[in-house]
Structure formats: C-alpha cells, structure tokens
Amino acid sequence: MKTALQTKENKLFLSLTILLLLTVNYIISLFIDRHLTDITAYDSLGFWLMISNFTLMTLIVIGYKKYANLKWRDLGLGKPQNWWQPILVFIGLYVAFQLFARYISPEIVKLGDRPNVSHLMSLKGNLPGLIMALVVVWITAAFLEELIFRGFLLNAIDKLLGSTKWSMWSSVVISSVIFGLIHAYQGITGILITGSVGFIFGVAFILNGRRLWPVMLMHGIIDTISFISIYQMEAL
C-alpha cells in the first residue's frame, strides 16, 4: 500500500506545498526588508511581519503534516535512538563551526561587504532588548527555521527526487541554497555564509538520523553568541 508521499497526486501536492511555502516567505520578506530596521522594536510593523512569516510557514508545514498523515518524528522531532549519537553530532557541529568561522567565513567576507545585520545594532548595550531578542530567536530561528528548512524542506526535496542515496545529498545542497537565498537581505556574503551554514546543518541532520535536536541547539547557540557580541560592542 502506497503512503501519501509515494503517490503521484501527493507528490504534486508536496511540490505545491513547497512552492506555497517559498512564495509566502518571499512576498513577506520583501516587506520585512523595508520595515524591520530594529529587532527590538516589538511594536513595529517589521517585527510583526517577521513573526507572521514564521507563523504562516509553520502552519503550511503543519497543514501538510496532517494531509500526509506524518508524525512529528517525520519532521525531525523524533526521540534519539541512543544517548551518544546526538552528543557526537553536536560535538562535530561545534568543531565544524569553529573551522568554518576561522578559515572559510573570513574568505567569504573578502568577496564583498560584511553581512548586513543593521537591524540588530539596537542590541548594543541594550540588556532588555538582548534578552527579548534571544527569546524570539530561539523560537523562530533555532526551532521553527530548522523545523521548516531541514525537517520539512530537506526531506520533501529528497522525496521528490526519489529518496535515493544521491537524492539525499542533493536535497542537502538544494535546501542549503534556498536557505542562503532567503537571507538575501544580508547581501551576497550573507547568502554565501548562511547557505554554507545551512549545508553544515543539513549534513548534521542526516548524520543524526534525520533528527533536529543537535542542529536546533547549535543554531540557537550561534545566534546567541552573535547577539551577545553585538550587545558588548558598546564597550569597544
């Protein structure tokens, strides 16, 4: 008996779901780029557009989950098979990002201006803003972004390509390119850096048995370190 993801009709529906997801993200992001000038302006249009973007994309993913009768483990939220695998994957992620930050990211920055993160500059010396921004980023970026772009999108592309050994790694590359492009507001270096980060996350996701927990944790830690670094700029 064929599952929902194996029939032609439902592969078409999956394709349309991906298209809808990316279209919603693209359209709302156009307005976010215009209005999100300060991450701490929680009463601004830009901030609520950002929240709306994540909310709509999450609802699209949940809608497909219900349609295809998927479990949360099918989206990367399953229990670890053992205690040591996610720990080893997290350690591997940590080492990979240390090497990336030291050797690769500086070379990417040489290709153009540094990534545009002007909307985060209000965090400098702003402790209440930092705390609230960290709460927001752990929910939206660390959890929801990984659920959407690794747990759903990477797996969905793999299914559409036939779920073979080659399609698995092709889906890592394609989802990473998309992940980089949705950060186009950061400029070309931002696209290349976030795309590379997305690739590392994708590989870790696969190596961890398609479970997201170490990836979500690492994503949150990276953003936390970045935000704290901006907060401390006032003292420099």
mmCIF file with all atom_site columns, N, CA, C and O in Angstrom, residues 23-65:
data_model
loop_
_atom_site.group_PDB
_atom_site.id
_atom_site.type_symbol
_atom_site.label_atom_id
_atom_site.label_alt_id
_atom_site.label_comp_id
_atom_site.label_asym_id
_atom_site.label_entity_id
_atom_site.label_seq_id
_atom_site.pdbx_PDB_ins_code
_atom_site.Cartn_x
_atom_site.Cartn_y
_atom_site.Cartn_z
_atom_site.occupancy
_atom_site.B_iso_or_equiv
_atom_site.pdbx_formal_charge
_atom_site.auth_seq_id
_atom_site.auth_comp_id
_atom_site.auth_asym_id
_atom_site.auth_atom_id
_atom_site.pdbx_PDB_model_num
ATOM 1   N N  . THR A 1 23 ? 6.904  30.947 -1.666 1.00 0.00 ? 23 THR A N  1
ATOM 2   C CA . THR A 1 23 ? 6.241  32.166 -2.156 1.00 0.00 ? 23 THR A CA 1
ATOM 3   C C  . THR A 1 23 ? 5.832  33.064 -0.996 1.00 0.00 ? 23 THR A C  1
ATOM 4   O O  . THR A 1 23 ? 6.047  34.280 -1.023 1.00 0.00 ? 23 THR A O  1
ATOM 5   N N  . VAL A 1 24 ? 5.239  32.455 0.016  1.00 0.00 ? 24 VAL A N  1
ATOM 6   C CA . VAL A 1 24 ? 4.841  33.213 1.215  1.00 0.00 ? 24 VAL A CA 1
ATOM 7   C C  . VAL A 1 24 ? 6.066  33.872 1.842  1.00 0.00 ? 24 VAL A C  1
ATOM 8   O O  . VAL A 1 24 ? 6.055  35.064 2.182  1.00 0.00 ? 24 VAL A O  1
ATOM 9   N N  . ASN A 1 25 ? 7.132  33.094 1.971  1.00 0.00 ? 25 ASN A N  1
ATOM 10  C CA . ASN A 1 25 ? 8.355  33.640 2.559  1.00 0.00 ? 25 ASN A CA 1
ATOM 11  C C  . ASN A 1 25 ? 8.904  34.790 1.730  1.00 0.00 ? 25 ASN A C  1
ATOM 12  O O  . ASN A 1 25 ? 9.305  35.827 2.275  1.00 0.00 ? 25 ASN A O  1
ATOM 13  N N  . TYR A 1 26 ? 8.911  34.633 0.406  1.00 0.00 ? 26 TYR A N  1
ATOM 14  C CA . TYR A 1 26 ? 9.468  35.661 -0.466 1.00 0.00 ? 26 TYR A CA 1
ATOM 15  C C  . TYR A 1 26 ? 8.657  36.954 -0.404 1.00 0.00 ? 26 TYR A C  1
ATOM 16  O O  . TYR A 1 26 ? 9.225  38.046 -0.246 1.00 0.00 ? 26 TYR A O  1
ATOM 17  N N  . ILE A 1 27 ? 7.343  36.828 -0.495 1.00 0.00 ? 27 ILE A N  1
ATOM 18  C CA . ILE A 1 27 ? 6.486  38.021 -0.513 1.00 0.00 ? 27 ILE A CA 1
ATOM 19  C C  . ILE A 1 27 ? 6.578  38.788 0.804  1.00 0.00 ? 27 ILE A C  1
ATOM 20  O O  . ILE A 1 27 ? 6.770  40.010 0.821  1.00 0.00 ? 27 ILE A O  1
ATOM 21  N N  . ILE A 1 28 ? 6.457  38.064 1.909  1.00 0.00 ? 28 ILE A N  1
ATOM 22  C CA . ILE A 1 28 ? 6.504  38.743 3.208  1.00 0.00 ? 28 ILE A CA 1
ATOM 23  C C  . ILE A 1 28 ? 7.891  39.322 3.455  1.00 0.00 ? 28 ILE A C  1
ATOM 24  O O  . ILE A 1 28 ? 8.035  40.410 4.033  1.00 0.00 ? 28 ILE A O  1
ATOM 25  N N  . SER A 1 29 ? 8.931  38.604 3.008  1.00 0.00 ? 29 SER A N  1
ATOM 26  C CA . SER A 1 29 ? 10.298 39.093 3.216  1.00 0.00 ? 29 SER A CA 1
ATOM 27  C C  . SER A 1 29 ? 10.548 40.415 2.510  1.00 0.00 ? 29 SER A C  1
ATOM 28  O O  . SER A 1 29 ? 11.336 41.242 2.983  1.00 0.00 ? 29 SER A O  1
ATOM 29  N N  . LEU A 1 30 ? 9.887  40.648 1.373  1.00 0.00 ? 30 LEU A N  1
ATOM 30  C CA . LEU A 1 30 ? 10.026 41.923 0.670  1.00 0.00 ? 30 LEU A CA 1
ATOM 31  C C  . LEU A 1 30 ? 9.601  43.082 1.573  1.00 0.00 ? 30 LEU A C  1
ATOM 32  O O  . LEU A 1 30 ? 10.246 44.136 1.596  1.00 0.00 ? 30 LEU A O  1
ATOM 33  N N  . PHE A 1 31 ? 8.536  42.878 2.319  1.00 0.00 ? 31 PHE A N  1
ATOM 34  C CA . PHE A 1 31 ? 8.042  43.921 3.226  1.00 0.00 ? 31 PHE A CA 1
ATOM 35  C C  . PHE A 1 31 ? 8.866  43.972 4.508  1.00 0.00 ? 31 PHE A C  1
ATOM 36  O O  . PHE A 1 31 ? 9.069  45.051 5.082  1.00 0.00 ? 31 PHE A O  1
ATOM 37  N N  . ILE A 1 32 ? 9.348  42.819 4.954  1.00 0.00 ? 32 ILE A N  1
ATOM 38  C CA . ILE A 1 32 ? 10.190 42.800 6.145  1.00 0.00 ? 32 ILE A CA 1
ATOM 39  C C  . ILE A 1 32 ? 11.453 43.617 5.897  1.00 0.00 ? 32 ILE A C  1
ATOM 40  O O  . ILE A 1 32 ? 11.891 44.391 6.758  1.00 0.00 ? 32 ILE A O  1
ATOM 41  N N  . ASP A 1 33 ? 12.045 43.451 4.715  1.00 0.00 ? 33 ASP A N  1
ATOM 42  C CA . ASP A 1 33 ? 13.266 44.178 4.387  1.00 0.00 ? 33 ASP A CA 1
ATOM 43  C C  . ASP A 1 33 ? 13.069 45.690 4.472  1.00 0.00 ? 33 ASP A C  1
ATOM 44  O O  . ASP A 1 33 ? 13.993 46.433 4.811  1.00 0.00 ? 33 ASP A O  1
ATOM 45  N N  . ARG A 1 34 ? 11.860 46.151 4.180  1.00 0.00 ? 34 ARG A N  1
ATOM 46  C CA . ARG A 1 34 ? 11.575 47.590 4.205  1.00 0.00 ? 34 ARG A CA 1
ATOM 47  C C  . ARG A 1 34 ? 11.286 48.097 5.607  1.00 0.00 ? 34 ARG A C  1
ATOM 48  O O  . ARG A 1 34 ? 11.567 49.258 5.928  1.00 0.00 ? 34 ARG A O  1
ATOM 49  N N  . HIS A 1 35 ? 10.698 47.259 6.435  1.00 0.00 ? 35 HIS A N  1
ATOM 50  C CA . HIS A 1 35 ? 10.161 47.744 7.713  1.00 0.00 ? 35 HIS A CA 1
ATOM 51  C C  . HIS A 1 35 ? 10.887 47.239 8.958  1.00 0.00 ? 35 HIS A C  1
ATOM 52  O O  . HIS A 1 35 ? 10.718 47.812 10.024 1.00 0.00 ? 35 HIS A O  1
ATOM 53  N N  . LEU A 1 36 ? 11.708 46.184 8.842  1.00 0.00 ? 36 LEU A N  1
ATOM 54  C CA . LEU A 1 36 ? 12.407 45.684 10.023 1.00 0.00 ? 36 LEU A CA 1
ATOM 55  C C  . LEU A 1 36 ? 13.781 46.334 10.104 1.00 0.00 ? 36 LEU A C  1
ATOM 56  O O  . LEU A 1 36 ? 14.775 45.823 9.609  1.00 0.00 ? 36 LEU A O  1
ATOM 57  N N  . THR A 1 37 ? 13.835 47.506 10.729 1.00 0.00 ? 37 THR A N  1
ATOM 58  C CA . THR A 1 37 ? 15.090 48.234 10.882 1.00 0.00 ? 37 THR A CA 1
ATOM 59  C C  . THR A 1 37 ? 15.654 48.123 12.288 1.00 0.00 ? 37 THR A C  1
ATOM 60  O O  . THR A 1 37 ? 16.780 48.536 12.544 1.00 0.00 ? 37 THR A O  1
ATOM 61  N N  . ASP A 1 38 ? 14.859 47.555 13.202 1.00 0.00 ? 38 ASP A N  1
ATOM 62  C CA . ASP A 1 38 ? 15.273 47.463 14.601 1.00 0.00 ? 38 ASP A CA 1
ATOM 63  C C  . ASP A 1 38 ? 14.636 46.215 15.209 1.00 0.00 ? 38 ASP A C  1
ATOM 64  O O  . ASP A 1 38 ? 13.421 46.139 15.362 1.00 0.00 ? 38 ASP A O  1
ATOM 65  N N  . ILE A 1 39 ? 15.459 45.216 15.562 1.00 0.00 ? 39 ILE A N  1
ATOM 66  C CA . ILE A 1 39 ? 14.950 43.954 16.097 1.00 0.00 ? 39 ILE A CA 1
ATOM 67  C C  . ILE A 1 39 ? 14.267 44.135 17.445 1.00 0.00 ? 39 ILE A C  1
ATOM 68  O O  . ILE A 1 39 ? 13.452 43.312 17.862 1.00 0.00 ? 39 ILE A O  1
ATOM 69  N N  . THR A 1 40 ? 14.573 45.240 18.144 1.00 0.00 ? 40 THR A N  1
ATOM 70  C CA . THR A 1 40 ? 13.968 45.479 19.456 1.00 0.00 ? 40 THR A CA 1
ATOM 71  C C  . THR A 1 40 ? 12.692 46.312 19.385 1.00 0.00 ? 40 THR A C  1
ATOM 72  O O  . THR A 1 40 ? 12.075 46.581 20.415 1.00 0.00 ? 40 THR A O  1
ATOM 73  N N  . ALA A 1 41 ? 12.301 46.720 18.170 1.00 0.00 ? 41 ALA A N  1
ATOM 74  C CA . ALA A 1 41 ? 11.061 47.497 18.016 1.00 0.00 ? 41 ALA A CA 1
ATOM 75  C C  . ALA A 1 41 ? 9.883  46.538 17.932 1.00 0.00 ? 41 ALA A C  1
ATOM 76  O O  . ALA A 1 41 ? 9.350  46.264 16.857 1.00 0.00 ? 41 ALA A O  1
ATOM 77  N N  . TYR A 1 42 ? 9.471  46.014 19.094 1.00 0.00 ? 42 TYR A N  1
ATOM 78  C CA . TYR A 1 42 ? 8.483  44.941 19.124 1.00 0.00 ? 42 TYR A CA 1
ATOM 79  C C  . TYR A 1 42 ? 7.064  45.402 18.793 1.00 0.00 ? 42 TYR A C  1
ATOM 80  O O  . TYR A 1 42 ? 6.171  44.579 18.622 1.00 0.00 ? 42 TYR A O  1
ATOM 81  N N  . ASP A 1 43 ? 6.863  46.720 18.705 1.00 0.00 ? 43 ASP A N  1
ATOM 82  C CA . ASP A 1 43 ? 5.555  47.238 18.314 1.00 0.00 ? 43 ASP A CA 1
ATOM 83  C C  . ASP A 1 43 ? 5.555  47.725 16.866 1.00 0.00 ? 43 ASP A C  1
ATOM 84  O O  . ASP A 1 43 ? 4.611  48.367 16.420 1.00 0.00 ? 43 ASP A O  1
ATOM 85  N N  . SER A 1 44 ? 6.610  47.383 16.116 1.00 0.00 ? 44 SER A N  1
ATOM 86  C CA . SER A 1 44 ? 6.737  47.866 14.736 1.00 0.00 ? 44 SER A CA 1
ATOM 87  C C  . SER A 1 44 ? 6.122  46.888 13.753 1.00 0.00 ? 44 SER A C  1
ATOM 88  O O  . SER A 1 44 ? 5.974  45.690 14.035 1.00 0.00 ? 44 SER A O  1
ATOM 89  N N  . LEU A 1 45 ? 5.789  47.385 12.567 1.00 0.00 ? 45 LEU A N  1
ATOM 90  C CA . LEU A 1 45 ? 5.239  46.546 11.507 1.00 0.00 ? 45 LEU A CA 1
ATOM 91  C C  . LEU A 1 45 ? 6.235  45.473 11.088 1.00 0.00 ? 45 LEU A C  1
ATOM 92  O O  . LEU A 1 45 ? 5.867  44.315 10.865 1.00 0.00 ? 45 LEU A O  1
ATOM 93  N N  . GLY A 1 46 ? 7.513  45.854 10.984 1.00 0.00 ? 46 GLY A N  1
ATOM 94  C CA . GLY A 1 46 ? 8.531  44.911 10.551 1.00 0.00 ? 46 GLY A CA 1
ATOM 95  C C  . GLY A 1 46 ? 8.649  43.707 11.467 1.00 0.00 ? 46 GLY A C  1
ATOM 96  O O  . GLY A 1 46 ? 8.778  42.571 11.001 1.00 0.00 ? 46 GLY A O  1
ATOM 97  N N  . PHE A 1 47 ? 8.611  43.951 12.765 1.00 0.00 ? 47 PHE A N  1
ATOM 98  C CA . PHE A 1 47 ? 8.726  42.847 13.725 1.00 0.00 ? 47 PHE A CA 1
ATOM 99  C C  . PHE A 1 47 ? 7.561  41.882 13.575 1.00 0.00 ? 47 PHE A C  1
ATOM 100 O O  . PHE A 1 47 ? 7.741  40.662 13.533 1.00 0.00 ? 47 PHE A O  1
ATOM 101 N N  . TRP A 1 48 ? 6.360  42.407 13.467 1.00 0.00 ? 48 TRP A N  1
ATOM 102 C CA . TRP A 1 48 ? 5.185  41.538 13.382 1.00 0.00 ? 48 TRP A CA 1
ATOM 103 C C  . TRP A 1 48 ? 5.066  40.871 12.017 1.00 0.00 ? 48 TRP A C  1
ATOM 104 O O  . TRP A 1 48 ? 4.483  39.785 11.895 1.00 0.00 ? 48 TRP A O  1
ATOM 105 N N  . LEU A 1 49 ? 5.638  41.499 10.987 1.00 0.00 ? 49 LEU A N  1
ATOM 106 C CA . LEU A 1 49 ? 5.724  40.822 9.691  1.00 0.00 ? 49 LEU A CA 1
ATOM 107 C C  . LEU A 1 49 ? 6.642  39.600 9.801  1.00 0.00 ? 49 LEU A C  1
ATOM 108 O O  . LEU A 1 49 ? 6.360  38.543 9.231  1.00 0.00 ? 49 LEU A O  1
ATOM 109 N N  . MET A 1 50 ? 7.750  39.754 10.527 1.00 0.00 ? 50 MET A N  1
ATOM 110 C CA . MET A 1 50 ? 8.664  38.636 10.732 1.00 0.00 ? 50 MET A CA 1
ATOM 111 C C  . MET A 1 50 ? 7.967  37.493 11.473 1.00 0.00 ? 50 MET A C  1
ATOM 112 O O  . MET A 1 50 ? 8.070  36.320 11.082 1.00 0.00 ? 50 MET A O  1
ATOM 113 N N  . ILE A 1 51 ? 7.244  37.833 12.531 1.00 0.00 ? 51 ILE A N  1
ATOM 114 C CA . ILE A 1 51 ? 6.512  36.821 13.300 1.00 0.00 ? 51 ILE A CA 1
ATOM 115 C C  . ILE A 1 51 ? 5.446  36.167 12.420 1.00 0.00 ? 51 ILE A C  1
ATOM 116 O O  . ILE A 1 51 ? 5.260  34.937 12.450 1.00 0.00 ? 51 ILE A O  1
ATOM 117 N N  . SER A 1 52 ? 4.763  36.971 11.611 1.00 0.00 ? 52 SER A N  1
ATOM 118 C CA . SER A 1 52 ? 3.725  36.443 10.721 1.00 0.00 ? 52 SER A CA 1
ATOM 119 C C  . SER A 1 52 ? 4.325  35.491 9.694  1.00 0.00 ? 52 SER A C  1
ATOM 120 O O  . SER A 1 52 ? 3.727  34.466 9.354  1.00 0.00 ? 52 SER A O  1
ATOM 121 N N  . ASN A 1 53 ? 5.517  35.830 9.206  1.00 0.00 ? 53 ASN A N  1
ATOM 122 C CA . ASN A 1 53 ? 6.192  34.982 8.225  1.00 0.00 ? 53 ASN A CA 1
ATOM 123 C C  . ASN A 1 53 ? 6.454  33.592 8.796  1.00 0.00 ? 53 ASN A C  1
ATOM 124 O O  . ASN A 1 53 ? 6.116  32.574 8.186  1.00 0.00 ? 53 ASN A O  1
ATOM 125 N N  . PHE A 1 54 ? 7.034  33.542 9.975  1.00 0.00 ? 54 PHE A N  1
ATOM 126 C CA . PHE A 1 54 ? 7.301  32.255 10.615 1.00 0.00 ? 54 PHE A CA 1
ATOM 127 C C  . PHE A 1 54 ? 6.005  31.510 10.940 1.00 0.00 ? 54 PHE A C  1
ATOM 128 O O  . PHE A 1 54 ? 5.926  30.290 10.792 1.00 0.00 ? 54 PHE A O  1
ATOM 129 N N  . THR A 1 55 ? 4.998  32.257 11.371 1.00 0.00 ? 55 THR A N  1
ATOM 130 C CA . THR A 1 55 ? 3.720  31.630 11.722 1.00 0.00 ? 55 THR A CA 1
ATOM 131 C C  . THR A 1 55 ? 3.075  30.981 10.509 1.00 0.00 ? 55 THR A C  1
ATOM 132 O O  . THR A 1 55 ? 2.630  29.830 10.563 1.00 0.00 ? 55 THR A O  1
ATOM 133 N N  . LEU A 1 56 ? 3.019  31.714 9.393  1.00 0.00 ? 56 LEU A N  1
ATOM 134 C CA . LEU A 1 56 ? 2.389  31.182 8.178  1.00 0.00 ? 56 LEU A CA 1
ATOM 135 C C  . LEU A 1 56 ? 3.154  29.988 7.627  1.00 0.00 ? 56 LEU A C  1
ATOM 136 O O  . LEU A 1 56 ? 2.558  28.987 7.210  1.00 0.00 ? 56 LEU A O  1
ATOM 137 N N  . MET A 1 57 ? 4.484  30.077 7.609  1.00 0.00 ? 57 MET A N  1
ATOM 138 C CA . MET A 1 57 ? 5.272  28.955 7.110  1.00 0.00 ? 57 MET A CA 1
ATOM 139 C C  . MET A 1 57 ? 5.083  27.719 7.989  1.00 0.00 ? 57 MET A C  1
ATOM 140 O O  . MET A 1 57 ? 4.980  26.596 7.481  1.00 0.00 ? 57 MET A O  1
ATOM 141 N N  . THR A 1 58 ? 5.026  27.931 9.301  1.00 0.00 ? 58 THR A N  1
ATOM 142 C CA . THR A 1 58 ? 4.811  26.805 10.213 1.00 0.00 ? 58 THR A CA 1
ATOM 143 C C  . THR A 1 58 ? 3.440  26.180 9.998  1.00 0.00 ? 58 THR A C  1
ATOM 144 O O  . THR A 1 58 ? 3.292  24.952 9.995  1.00 0.00 ? 58 THR A O  1
ATOM 145 N N  . LEU A 1 59 ? 2.434  27.012 9.788  1.00 0.00 ? 59 LEU A N  1
ATOM 146 C CA . LEU A 1 59 ? 1.084  26.500 9.544  1.00 0.00 ? 59 LEU A CA 1
ATOM 147 C C  . LEU A 1 59 ? 1.028  25.703 8.241  1.00 0.00 ? 59 LEU A C  1
ATOM 148 O O  . LEU A 1 59 ? 0.313  24.693 8.147  1.00 0.00 ? 59 LEU A O  1
ATOM 149 N N  . ILE A 1 60 ? 1.770  26.147 7.223  1.00 0.00 ? 60 ILE A N  1
ATOM 150 C CA . ILE A 1 60 ? 1.824  25.411 5.960  1.00 0.00 ? 60 ILE A CA 1
ATOM 151 C C  . ILE A 1 60 ? 2.432  24.028 6.185  1.00 0.00 ? 60 ILE A C  1
ATOM 152 O O  . ILE A 1 60 ? 1.930  23.013 5.684  1.00 0.00 ? 60 ILE A O  1
ATOM 153 N N  . VAL A 1 61 ? 3.520  23.978 6.944  1.00 0.00 ? 61 VAL A N  1
ATOM 154 C CA . VAL A 1 61 ? 4.170  22.693 7.234  1.00 0.00 ? 61 VAL A CA 1
ATOM 155 C C  . VAL A 1 61 ? 3.244  21.789 8.044  1.00 0.00 ? 61 VAL A C  1
ATOM 156 O O  . VAL A 1 61 ? 3.110  20.596 7.750  1.00 0.00 ? 61 VAL A O  1
ATOM 157 N N  . ILE A 1 62 ? 2.579  22.351 9.041  1.00 0.00 ? 62 ILE A N  1
ATOM 158 C CA . ILE A 1 62 ? 1.652  21.554 9.863  1.00 0.00 ? 62 ILE A CA 1
ATOM 159 C C  . ILE A 1 62 ? 0.481  21.070 9.015  1.00 0.00 ? 62 ILE A C  1
ATOM 160 O O  . ILE A 1 62 ? 0.008  19.935 9.174  1.00 0.00 ? 62 ILE A O  1
ATOM 161 N N  . GLY A 1 63 ? 0.023  21.927 8.101  1.00 0.00 ? 63 GLY A N  1
ATOM 162 C CA . GLY A 1 63 ? -1.068 21.522 7.213  1.00 0.00 ? 63 GLY A CA 1
ATOM 163 C C  . GLY A 1 63 ? -0.670 20.338 6.360  1.00 0.00 ? 63 GLY A C  1
ATOM 164 O O  . GLY A 1 63 ? -1.460 19.387 6.186  1.00 0.00 ? 63 GLY A O  1
ATOM 165 N N  . TYR A 1 64 ? 0.552  20.367 5.824  1.00 0.00 ? 64 TYR A N  1
ATOM 166 C CA . TYR A 1 64 ? 0.997  19.225 5.028  1.00 0.00 ? 64 TYR A CA 1
ATOM 167 C C  . TYR A 1 64 ? 1.187  17.982 5.900  1.00 0.00 ? 64 TYR A C  1
ATOM 168 O O  . TYR A 1 64 ? 0.888  16.862 5.473  1.00 0.00 ? 64 TYR A O  1
ATOM 169 N N  . LYS A 1 65 ? 1.680  18.179 7.107  1.00 0.00 ? 65 LYS A N  1
ATOM 170 C CA . LYS A 1 65 ? 1.847  17.055 8.033  1.00 0.00 ? 65 LYS A CA 1
ATOM 171 C C  . LYS A 1 65 ? 0.520  16.338 8.250  1.00 0.00 ? 65 LYS A C  1
ATOM 172 O O  . LYS A 1 65 ? 0.453  15.103 8.223  1.00 0.00 ? 65 LYS A O  1
#
